[in-house]
Short mmCIF file of N, CA and C in Angstrom, two decimals:
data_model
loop_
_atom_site.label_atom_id
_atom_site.label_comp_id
_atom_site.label_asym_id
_atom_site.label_seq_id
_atom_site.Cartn_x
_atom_site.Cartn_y
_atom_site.Cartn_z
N UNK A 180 -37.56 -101.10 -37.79
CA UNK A 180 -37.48 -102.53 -37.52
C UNK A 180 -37.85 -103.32 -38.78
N UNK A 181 -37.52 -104.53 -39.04
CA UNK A 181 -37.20 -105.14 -40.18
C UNK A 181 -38.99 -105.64 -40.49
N UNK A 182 -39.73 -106.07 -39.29
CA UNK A 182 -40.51 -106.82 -39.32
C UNK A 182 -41.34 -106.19 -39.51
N UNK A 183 -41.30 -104.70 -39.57
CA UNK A 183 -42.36 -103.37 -40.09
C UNK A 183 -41.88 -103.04 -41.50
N UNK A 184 -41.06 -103.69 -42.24
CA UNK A 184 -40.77 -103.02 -43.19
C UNK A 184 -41.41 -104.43 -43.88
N UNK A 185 -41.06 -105.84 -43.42
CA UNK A 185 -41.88 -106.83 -44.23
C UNK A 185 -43.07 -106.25 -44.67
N UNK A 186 -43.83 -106.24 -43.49
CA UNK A 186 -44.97 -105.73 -43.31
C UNK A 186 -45.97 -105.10 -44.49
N UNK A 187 -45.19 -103.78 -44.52
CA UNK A 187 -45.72 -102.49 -45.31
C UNK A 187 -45.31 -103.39 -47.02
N UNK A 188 -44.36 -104.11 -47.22
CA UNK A 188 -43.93 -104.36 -48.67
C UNK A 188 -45.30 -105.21 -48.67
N UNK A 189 -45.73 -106.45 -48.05
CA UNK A 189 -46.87 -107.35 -47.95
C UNK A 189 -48.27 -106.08 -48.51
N UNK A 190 -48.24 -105.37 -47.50
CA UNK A 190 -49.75 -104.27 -47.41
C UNK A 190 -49.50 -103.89 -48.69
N UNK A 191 -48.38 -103.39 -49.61
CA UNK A 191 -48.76 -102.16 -50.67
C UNK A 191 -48.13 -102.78 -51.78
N UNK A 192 -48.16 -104.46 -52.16
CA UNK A 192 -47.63 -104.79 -53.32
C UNK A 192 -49.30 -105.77 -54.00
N UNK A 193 -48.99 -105.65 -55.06
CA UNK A 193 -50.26 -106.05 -55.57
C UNK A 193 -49.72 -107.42 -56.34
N UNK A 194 -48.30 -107.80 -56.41
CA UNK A 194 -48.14 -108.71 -57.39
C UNK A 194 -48.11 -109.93 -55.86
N UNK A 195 -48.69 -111.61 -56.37
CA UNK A 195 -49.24 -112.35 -55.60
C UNK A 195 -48.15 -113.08 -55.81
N UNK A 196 -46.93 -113.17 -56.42
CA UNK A 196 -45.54 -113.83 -55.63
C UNK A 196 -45.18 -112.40 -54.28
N UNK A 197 -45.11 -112.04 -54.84
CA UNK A 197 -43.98 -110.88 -54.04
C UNK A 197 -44.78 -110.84 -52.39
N UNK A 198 -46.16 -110.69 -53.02
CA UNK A 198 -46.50 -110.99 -51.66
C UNK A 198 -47.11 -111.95 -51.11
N UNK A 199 -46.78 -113.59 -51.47
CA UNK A 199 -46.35 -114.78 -50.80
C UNK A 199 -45.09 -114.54 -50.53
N UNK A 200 -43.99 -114.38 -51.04
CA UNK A 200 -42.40 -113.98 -50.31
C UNK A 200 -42.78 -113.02 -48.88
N UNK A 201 -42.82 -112.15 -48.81
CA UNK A 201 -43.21 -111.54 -48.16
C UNK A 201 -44.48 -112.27 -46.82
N UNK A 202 -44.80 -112.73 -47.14
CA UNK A 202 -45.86 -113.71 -45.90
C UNK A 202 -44.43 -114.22 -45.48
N UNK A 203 -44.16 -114.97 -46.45
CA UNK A 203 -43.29 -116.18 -45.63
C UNK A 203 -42.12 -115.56 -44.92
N UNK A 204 -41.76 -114.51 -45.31
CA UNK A 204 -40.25 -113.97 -44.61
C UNK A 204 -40.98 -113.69 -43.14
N UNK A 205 -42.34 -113.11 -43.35
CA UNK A 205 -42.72 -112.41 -42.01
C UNK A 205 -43.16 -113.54 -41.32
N UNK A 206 -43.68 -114.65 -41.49
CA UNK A 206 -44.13 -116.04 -40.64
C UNK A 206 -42.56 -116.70 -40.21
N UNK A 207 -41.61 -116.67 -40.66
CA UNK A 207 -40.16 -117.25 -40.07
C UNK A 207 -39.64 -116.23 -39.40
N UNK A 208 -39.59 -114.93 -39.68
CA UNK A 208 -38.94 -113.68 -38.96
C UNK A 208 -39.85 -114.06 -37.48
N UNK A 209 -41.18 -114.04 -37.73
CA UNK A 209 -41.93 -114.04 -36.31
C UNK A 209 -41.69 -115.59 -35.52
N UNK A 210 -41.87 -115.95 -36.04
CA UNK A 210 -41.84 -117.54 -35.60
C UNK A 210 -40.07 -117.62 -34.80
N UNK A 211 -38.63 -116.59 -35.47
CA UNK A 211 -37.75 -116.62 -34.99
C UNK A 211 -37.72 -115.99 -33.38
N UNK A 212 -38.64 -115.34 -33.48
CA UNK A 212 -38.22 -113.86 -32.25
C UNK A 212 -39.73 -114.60 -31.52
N UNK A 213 -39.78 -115.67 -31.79
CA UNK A 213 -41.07 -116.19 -30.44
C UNK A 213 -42.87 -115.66 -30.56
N UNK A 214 -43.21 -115.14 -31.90
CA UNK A 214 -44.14 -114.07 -31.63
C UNK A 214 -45.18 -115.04 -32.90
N UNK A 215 -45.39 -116.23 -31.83
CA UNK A 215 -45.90 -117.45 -32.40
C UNK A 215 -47.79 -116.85 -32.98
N UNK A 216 -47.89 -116.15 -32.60
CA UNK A 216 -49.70 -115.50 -32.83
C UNK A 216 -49.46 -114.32 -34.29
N UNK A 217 -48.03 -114.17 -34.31
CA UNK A 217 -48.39 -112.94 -36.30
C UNK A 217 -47.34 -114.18 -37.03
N UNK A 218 -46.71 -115.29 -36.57
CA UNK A 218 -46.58 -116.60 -37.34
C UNK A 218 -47.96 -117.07 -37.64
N UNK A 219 -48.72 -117.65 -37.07
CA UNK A 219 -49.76 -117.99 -36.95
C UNK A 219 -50.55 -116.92 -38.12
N UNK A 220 -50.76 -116.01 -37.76
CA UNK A 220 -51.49 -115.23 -38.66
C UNK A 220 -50.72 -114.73 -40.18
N UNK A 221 -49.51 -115.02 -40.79
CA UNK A 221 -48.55 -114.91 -41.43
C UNK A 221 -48.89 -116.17 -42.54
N UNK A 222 -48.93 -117.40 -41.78
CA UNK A 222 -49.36 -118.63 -42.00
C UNK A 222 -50.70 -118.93 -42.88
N UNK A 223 -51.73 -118.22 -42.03
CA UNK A 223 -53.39 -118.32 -42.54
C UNK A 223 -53.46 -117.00 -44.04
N UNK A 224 -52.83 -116.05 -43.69
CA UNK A 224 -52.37 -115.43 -45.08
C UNK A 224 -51.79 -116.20 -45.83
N UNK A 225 -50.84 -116.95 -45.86
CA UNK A 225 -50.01 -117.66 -46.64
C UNK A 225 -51.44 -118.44 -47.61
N UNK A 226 -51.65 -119.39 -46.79
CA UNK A 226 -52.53 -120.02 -47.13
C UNK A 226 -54.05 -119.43 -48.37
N UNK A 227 -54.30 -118.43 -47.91
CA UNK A 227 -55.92 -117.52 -48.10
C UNK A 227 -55.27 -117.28 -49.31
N UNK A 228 -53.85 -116.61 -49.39
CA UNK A 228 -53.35 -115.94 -50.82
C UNK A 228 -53.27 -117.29 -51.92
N UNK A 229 -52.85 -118.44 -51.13
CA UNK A 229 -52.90 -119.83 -52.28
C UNK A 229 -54.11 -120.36 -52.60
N UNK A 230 -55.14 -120.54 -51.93
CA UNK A 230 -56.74 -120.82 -52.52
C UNK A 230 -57.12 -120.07 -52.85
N UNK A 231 -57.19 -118.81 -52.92
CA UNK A 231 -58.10 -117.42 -53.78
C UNK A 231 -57.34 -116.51 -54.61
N UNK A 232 -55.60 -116.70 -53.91
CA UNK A 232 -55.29 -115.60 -54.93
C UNK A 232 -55.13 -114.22 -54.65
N UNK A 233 -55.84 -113.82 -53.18
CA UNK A 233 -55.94 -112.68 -52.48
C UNK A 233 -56.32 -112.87 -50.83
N UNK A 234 -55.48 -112.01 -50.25
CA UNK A 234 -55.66 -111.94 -48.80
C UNK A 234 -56.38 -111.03 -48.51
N UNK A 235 -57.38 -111.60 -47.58
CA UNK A 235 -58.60 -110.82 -47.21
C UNK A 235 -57.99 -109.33 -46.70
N UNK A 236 -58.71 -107.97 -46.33
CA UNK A 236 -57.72 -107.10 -46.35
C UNK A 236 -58.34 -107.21 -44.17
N UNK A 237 -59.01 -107.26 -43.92
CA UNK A 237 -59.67 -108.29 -42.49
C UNK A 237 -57.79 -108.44 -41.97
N UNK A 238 -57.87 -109.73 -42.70
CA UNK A 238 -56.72 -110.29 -42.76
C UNK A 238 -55.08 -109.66 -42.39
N UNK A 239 -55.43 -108.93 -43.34
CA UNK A 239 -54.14 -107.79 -43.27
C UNK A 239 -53.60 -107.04 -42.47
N UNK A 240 -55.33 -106.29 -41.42
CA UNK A 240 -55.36 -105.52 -40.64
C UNK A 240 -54.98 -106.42 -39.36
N UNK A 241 -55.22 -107.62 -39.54
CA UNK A 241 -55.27 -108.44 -38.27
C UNK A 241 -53.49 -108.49 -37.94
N UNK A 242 -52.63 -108.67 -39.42
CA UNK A 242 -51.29 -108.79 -39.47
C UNK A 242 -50.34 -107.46 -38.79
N UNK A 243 -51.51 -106.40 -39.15
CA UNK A 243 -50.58 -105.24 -39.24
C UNK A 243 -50.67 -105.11 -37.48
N UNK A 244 -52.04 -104.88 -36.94
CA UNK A 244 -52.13 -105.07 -35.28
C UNK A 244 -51.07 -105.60 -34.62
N UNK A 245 -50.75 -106.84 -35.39
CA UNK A 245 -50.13 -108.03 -34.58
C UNK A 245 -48.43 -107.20 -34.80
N UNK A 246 -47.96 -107.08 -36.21
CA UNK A 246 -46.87 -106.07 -36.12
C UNK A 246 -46.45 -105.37 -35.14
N UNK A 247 -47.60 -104.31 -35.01
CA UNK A 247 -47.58 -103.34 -34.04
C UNK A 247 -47.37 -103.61 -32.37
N UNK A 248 -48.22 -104.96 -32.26
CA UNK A 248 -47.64 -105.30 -31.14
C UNK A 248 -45.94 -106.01 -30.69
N UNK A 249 -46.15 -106.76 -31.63
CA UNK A 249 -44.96 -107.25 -31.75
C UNK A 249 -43.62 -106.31 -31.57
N UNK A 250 -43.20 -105.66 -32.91
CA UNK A 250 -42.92 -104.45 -32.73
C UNK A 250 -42.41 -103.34 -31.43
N UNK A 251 -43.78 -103.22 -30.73
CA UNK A 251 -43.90 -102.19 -29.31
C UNK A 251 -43.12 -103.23 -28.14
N UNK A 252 -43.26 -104.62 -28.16
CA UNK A 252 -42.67 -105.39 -27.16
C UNK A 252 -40.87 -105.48 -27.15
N UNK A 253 -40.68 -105.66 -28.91
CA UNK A 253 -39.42 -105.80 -28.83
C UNK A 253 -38.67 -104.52 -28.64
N UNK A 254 -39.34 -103.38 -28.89
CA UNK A 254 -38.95 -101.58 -28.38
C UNK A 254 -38.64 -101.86 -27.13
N UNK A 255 -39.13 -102.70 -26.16
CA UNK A 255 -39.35 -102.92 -24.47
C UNK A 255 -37.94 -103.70 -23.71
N UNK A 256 -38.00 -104.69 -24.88
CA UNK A 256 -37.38 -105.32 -24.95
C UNK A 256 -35.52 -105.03 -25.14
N UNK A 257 -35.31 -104.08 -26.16
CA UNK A 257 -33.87 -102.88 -26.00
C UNK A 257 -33.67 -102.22 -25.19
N UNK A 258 -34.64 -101.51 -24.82
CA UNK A 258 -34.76 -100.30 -24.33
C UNK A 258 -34.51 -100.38 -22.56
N UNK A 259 -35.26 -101.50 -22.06
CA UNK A 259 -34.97 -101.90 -20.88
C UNK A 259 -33.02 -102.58 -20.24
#
């Protein structure tokens, strides 16, 4: 799924454009498919990476959860 592959590029890139691109694809990808709570959290990354420069890794884990859920619903969501 596309929104697991944002994901992992966000988690394992160290350069701080690539992963602001990466926030933002995953805050509109989520925000498209209704999954207004890893927008939301997509968002507050966005943000954390523009005042410091770095996203808490807290942060990250909170994104990747939210993935995962996200993710497992829209599996539910085909599959049914």
């Amino acid at each position: 799924q596309q929104i697991t592959l944002y994901f992992e590029r966000i988690r394992h890139t160290h350069d701080p454009h690539e992963r602001s691109m990466g926030l933002h694809t995953l805050k509109g990808a989520s925000a498209g498919v209704g999954a207004a709570t890893l927008a939301q959290l997509a968002t507050s990354a966005e943000a954390q990476l523009r005042e410091s420069g770095s996203v808490d890794p807290e942060m990250l884990d909170d994104i990747g959860l939210a993935v995962t859920e996200v993710s497992a619903f829209i599996r539910t969501l085909i599959t049914d």
